Amino acid sequence: MPRPLWTGAISFGLVTIPVKIVSATEDRDVHFHRVHLTDMGRVRTRKVCELDDQVVSQDETGKGYEIAKDQTVPVADEELEQMPLPTAKAIEIAAFVDADTIDPVRISDSYYLAADGQVAAKPYTLLRKALERSSKVAVAKFAWHGRERLGLLRIREGAIVLHSMKWPDEVRNTADVAVPRDVEVGEEEIEQALQLSEQMTIEDLSGFRDEYREALENIIAAKSEGKPLPSPAGEEKQGKGEVVDLMAALNASVKAAKKSRGEDGEDATVHEMRPSKKTSRKTTAKKAATSKSTAAKKTTASKKTAGKKAASKWRSAS
């Protein structure tokens, strides 16, 4: 199991469930060091006091809150730890709500809650089964990294998951964003957009991968082995603000989606199978029968030409 980030208990009415918090996700990004390009030496970040320009050690630093210009109040870690918070070591369930009432924009980091010891096994299972049998999720309050947070408890594959949530006043109003309000969209365009969404619907997201990270790892591997860097993939970019025919773009998108799923019958005959000699002979014979001026020698030549075209067509499709 990953290293616990926090230990405490879920408070569910009068029921207490000792738990450990472990991260539900892991960082798979490629991380770089800051280096001196002339000799590849590591460049370190130092803490420097802006008043005396002296490097300050970790033991000499602390927290401070600026209440006015040139006036800062120091706040010690001990003072923060002694704050009278009931959620200091507890995930206190405050309410249950329907799962579909939670706005996803409020959900932040995710953590697994592991039962801490045998004493937690039964109450942990009780809460898990209660959440599984309802369409509700639990809203809880807990202290984390020096502040009280709002959390969401739900079940994922038999484990209780804690999602850190934004407080209501931390979510910006959409009125502050440049969102088009009075734009007319035709019903035909909406229907085509719905058809495109249907063509792009999938049931499993496990096939998605980080292509940027893979490309970055290939570059690092090539540089470490002294090999040429991979060639960049060419792509066509649409200019910013370029006016497009929306309906034409939707039609082309639906057609491309159908083709990717193998639902477009236009090109179905040239994708997978090489034309057989028998089929080529039948096609050539049919053409010869419908043409009154075709001679035997010309028919033979036509067969050879048809065979070459079929082979060429197969090679281009492959």
PDB file of N, CA, C and O in Angstrom, residues 6 9-11 85-95 138-144 147-153 162-163 167:
ATOM      1  N   TRP A   6      -2.080  10.738   5.851  1.00  0.00           N
ATOM      2  CA  TRP A   6      -2.842  11.285   6.986  1.00  0.00           C
ATOM      3  C   TRP A   6      -3.496  10.123   7.701  1.00  0.00           C
ATOM      4  O   TRP A   6      -3.922   9.154   7.083  1.00  0.00           O
ATOM      5  N   ALA A   9      -9.871   9.490  11.577  1.00  0.00           N
ATOM      6  CA  ALA A   9     -11.076   8.661  11.621  1.00  0.00           C
ATOM      7  C   ALA A   9     -12.211   9.353  10.895  1.00  0.00           C
ATOM      8  O   ALA A   9     -12.284  10.585  10.835  1.00  0.00           O
ATOM      9  N   ILE A  10     -13.105   8.525  10.308  1.00  0.00           N
ATOM     10  CA  ILE A  10     -14.355   9.034   9.752  1.00  0.00           C
ATOM     11  C   ILE A  10     -15.365   9.096  10.884  1.00  0.00           C
ATOM     12  O   ILE A  10     -15.557   8.118  11.614  1.00  0.00           O
ATOM     13  N   SER A  11     -16.004  10.246  11.031  1.00  0.00           N
ATOM     14  CA  SER A  11     -17.039  10.405  12.040  1.00  0.00           C
ATOM     15  C   SER A  11     -18.397  10.342  11.355  1.00  0.00           C
ATOM     16  O   SER A  11     -18.772  11.248  10.606  1.00  0.00           O
ATOM     17  N   LEU A  85     -10.350  23.024  16.075  1.00  0.00           N
ATOM     18  CA  LEU A  85     -11.090  22.481  14.938  1.00  0.00           C
ATOM     19  C   LEU A  85     -11.546  21.062  15.263  1.00  0.00           C
ATOM     20  O   LEU A  85     -10.725  20.192  15.559  1.00  0.00           O
ATOM     21  N   PRO A  86     -12.838  20.777  15.176  1.00  0.00           N
ATOM     22  CA  PRO A  86     -13.300  19.398  15.434  1.00  0.00           C
ATOM     23  C   PRO A  86     -12.848  18.433  14.345  1.00  0.00           C
ATOM     24  O   PRO A  86     -12.866  17.220  14.547  1.00  0.00           O
ATOM     25  N   THR A  87     -12.433  18.965  13.187  1.00  0.00           N
ATOM     26  CA  THR A  87     -12.030  18.098  12.087  1.00  0.00           C
ATOM     27  C   THR A  87     -10.510  17.934  12.001  1.00  0.00           C
ATOM     28  O   THR A  87     -10.001  17.489  10.970  1.00  0.00           O
ATOM     29  N   ALA A  88      -9.795  18.310  13.051  1.00  0.00           N
ATOM     30  CA  ALA A  88      -8.335  18.242  13.006  1.00  0.00           C
ATOM     31  C   ALA A  88      -7.847  16.831  12.719  1.00  0.00           C
ATOM     32  O   ALA A  88      -6.884  16.633  11.980  1.00  0.00           O
ATOM     33  N   LYS A  89      -8.478  15.847  13.297  1.00  0.00           N
ATOM     34  CA  LYS A  89      -8.085  14.463  13.058  1.00  0.00           C
ATOM     35  C   LYS A  89      -9.292  13.601  12.688  1.00  0.00           C
ATOM     36  O   LYS A  89      -9.304  12.403  12.951  1.00  0.00           O
ATOM     37  N   ALA A  90     -10.282  14.228  12.107  1.00  0.00           N
ATOM     38  CA  ALA A  90     -11.491  13.490  11.757  1.00  0.00           C
ATOM     39  C   ALA A  90     -12.037  13.970  10.423  1.00  0.00           C
ATOM     40  O   ALA A  90     -11.920  15.138  10.066  1.00  0.00           O
ATOM     41  N   ILE A  91     -12.612  13.023   9.687  1.00  0.00           N
ATOM     42  CA  ILE A  91     -13.377  13.339   8.477  1.00  0.00           C
ATOM     43  C   ILE A  91     -14.832  13.257   8.903  1.00  0.00           C
ATOM     44  O   ILE A  91     -15.402  12.179   9.025  1.00  0.00           O
ATOM     45  N   GLU A  92     -15.401  14.416   9.183  1.00  0.00           N
ATOM     46  CA  GLU A  92     -16.727  14.473   9.795  1.00  0.00           C
ATOM     47  C   GLU A  92     -17.808  14.554   8.723  1.00  0.00           C
ATOM     48  O   GLU A  92     -17.926  15.551   8.003  1.00  0.00           O
ATOM     49  N   ILE A  93     -18.590  13.471   8.599  1.00  0.00           N
ATOM     50  CA  ILE A  93     -19.685  13.460   7.629  1.00  0.00           C
ATOM     51  C   ILE A  93     -20.780  14.401   8.110  1.00  0.00           C
ATOM     52  O   ILE A  93     -21.323  14.246   9.203  1.00  0.00           O
ATOM     53  N   ALA A  94     -21.103  15.395   7.278  1.00  0.00           N
ATOM     54  CA  ALA A  94     -22.075  16.415   7.665  1.00  0.00           C
ATOM     55  C   ALA A  94     -23.432  16.199   7.017  1.00  0.00           C
ATOM     56  O   ALA A  94     -24.451  16.636   7.557  1.00  0.00           O
ATOM     57  N   ALA A  95     -23.465  15.543   5.841  1.00  0.00           N
ATOM     58  CA  ALA A  95     -24.734  15.372   5.141  1.00  0.00           C
ATOM     59  C   ALA A  95     -24.573  14.346   4.030  1.00  0.00           C
ATOM     60  O   ALA A  95     -23.446  13.954   3.672  1.00  0.00           O
ATOM     61  N   ALA A 138     -21.593  11.082   0.426  1.00  0.00           N
ATOM     62  CA  ALA A 138     -21.488  11.762   1.714  1.00  0.00           C
ATOM     63  C   ALA A 138     -20.647  13.023   1.566  1.00  0.00           C
ATOM     64  O   ALA A 138     -19.602  13.014   0.920  1.00  0.00           O
ATOM     65  N   VAL A 139     -21.114  14.110   2.150  1.00  0.00           N
ATOM     66  CA  VAL A 139     -20.364  15.367   2.186  1.00  0.00           C
ATOM     67  C   VAL A 139     -19.751  15.487   3.577  1.00  0.00           C
ATOM     68  O   VAL A 139     -20.443  15.328   4.589  1.00  0.00           O
ATOM     69  N   ALA A 140     -18.443  15.742   3.618  1.00  0.00           N
ATOM     70  CA  ALA A 140     -17.733  15.754   4.897  1.00  0.00           C
ATOM     71  C   ALA A 140     -16.814  16.966   4.991  1.00  0.00           C
ATOM     72  O   ALA A 140     -16.479  17.605   3.987  1.00  0.00           O
ATOM     73  N   LYS A 141     -16.405  17.270   6.224  1.00  0.00           N
ATOM     74  CA  LYS A 141     -15.430  18.337   6.475  1.00  0.00           C
ATOM     75  C   LYS A 141     -14.201  17.701   7.116  1.00  0.00           C
ATOM     76  O   LYS A 141     -14.328  16.789   7.946  1.00  0.00           O
ATOM     77  N   PHE A 142     -13.027  18.182   6.711  1.00  0.00           N
ATOM     78  CA  PHE A 142     -11.790  17.648   7.305  1.00  0.00           C
ATOM     79  C   PHE A 142     -10.693  18.700   7.197  1.00  0.00           C
ATOM     80  O   PHE A 142     -10.745  19.610   6.361  1.00  0.00           O
ATOM     81  N   ALA A 143      -9.697  18.590   8.077  1.00  0.00           N
ATOM     82  CA  ALA A 143      -8.562  19.507   8.080  1.00  0.00           C
ATOM     83  C   ALA A 143      -7.431  18.901   7.272  1.00  0.00           C
ATOM     84  O   ALA A 143      -7.096  17.721   7.420  1.00  0.00           O
ATOM     85  N   TRP A 144      -6.816  19.721   6.418  1.00  0.00           N
ATOM     86  CA  TRP A 144      -5.774  19.198   5.530  1.00  0.00           C
ATOM     87  C   TRP A 144      -4.834  20.336   5.144  1.00  0.00           C
ATOM     88  O   TRP A 144      -5.258  21.367   4.656  1.00  0.00           O
ATOM     89  N   ARG A 147      -5.661  23.901   6.716  1.00  0.00           N
ATOM     90  CA  ARG A 147      -6.950  24.539   6.482  1.00  0.00           C
ATOM     91  C   ARG A 147      -8.051  23.494   6.497  1.00  0.00           C
ATOM     92  O   ARG A 147      -7.802  22.304   6.298  1.00  0.00           O
ATOM     93  N   GLU A 148      -9.274  23.954   6.767  1.00  0.00           N
ATOM     94  CA  GLU A 148     -10.406  23.044   6.744  1.00  0.00           C
ATOM     95  C   GLU A 148     -10.936  22.948   5.319  1.00  0.00           C
ATOM     96  O   GLU A 148     -11.032  23.947   4.606  1.00  0.00           O
ATOM     97  N   ARG A 149     -11.259  21.753   4.922  1.00  0.00           N
ATOM     98  CA  ARG A 149     -11.708  21.515   3.549  1.00  0.00           C
ATOM     99  C   ARG A 149     -13.053  20.800   3.534  1.00  0.00           C
ATOM    100  O   ARG A 149     -13.456  20.181   4.524  1.00  0.00           O
ATOM    101  N   LEU A 150     -13.689  20.881   2.398  1.00  0.00           N
ATOM    102  CA  LEU A 150     -14.924  20.158   2.167  1.00  0.00           C
ATOM    103  C   LEU A 150     -14.585  18.924   1.350  1.00  0.00           C
ATOM    104  O   LEU A 150     -13.764  18.989   0.423  1.00  0.00           O
ATOM    105  N   GLY A 151     -15.187  17.787   1.695  1.00  0.00           N
ATOM    106  CA  GLY A 151     -14.866  16.545   1.007  1.00  0.00           C
ATOM    107  C   GLY A 151     -16.112  15.796   0.557  1.00  0.00           C
ATOM    108  O   GLY A 151     -17.224  16.065   1.016  1.00  0.00           O
ATOM    109  N   LEU A 152     -15.898  14.878  -0.346  1.00  0.00           N
ATOM    110  CA  LEU A 152     -16.974  14.048  -0.879  1.00  0.00           C
ATOM    111  C   LEU A 152     -16.552  12.591  -0.749  1.00  0.00           C
ATOM    112  O   LEU A 152     -15.465  12.212  -1.186  1.00  0.00           O
ATOM    113  N   LEU A 153     -17.393  11.765  -0.138  1.00  0.00           N
ATOM    114  CA  LEU A 153     -17.109  10.345   0.025  1.00  0.00           C
ATOM    115  C   LEU A 153     -18.004   9.541  -0.911  1.00  0.00           C
ATOM    116  O   LEU A 153     -19.227   9.720  -0.932  1.00  0.00           O
ATOM    117  N   LEU A 162     -12.178   9.588  -1.014  1.00  0.00           N
ATOM    118  CA  LEU A 162     -12.370  10.949  -0.535  1.00  0.00           C
ATOM    119  C   LEU A 162     -11.929  11.921  -1.622  1.00  0.00           C
ATOM    120  O   LEU A 162     -10.768  11.901  -2.040  1.00  0.00           O
ATOM    121  N   HIS A 163     -12.858  12.740  -2.101  1.00  0.00           N
ATOM    122  CA  HIS A 163     -12.526  13.788  -3.058  1.00  0.00           C
ATOM    123  C   HIS A 163     -12.485  15.120  -2.319  1.00  0.00           C
ATOM    124  O   HIS A 163     -13.464  15.506  -1.668  1.00  0.00           O
ATOM    125  N   TRP A 167     -14.854  25.035  -1.820  1.00  0.00           N
ATOM    126  CA  TRP A 167     -15.984  25.643  -1.133  1.00  0.00           C
ATOM    127  C   TRP A 167     -16.820  26.406  -2.157  1.00  0.00           C
ATOM    128  O   TRP A 167     -16.315  26.821  -3.207  1.00  0.00           O
TER     129      TRP A 167
END
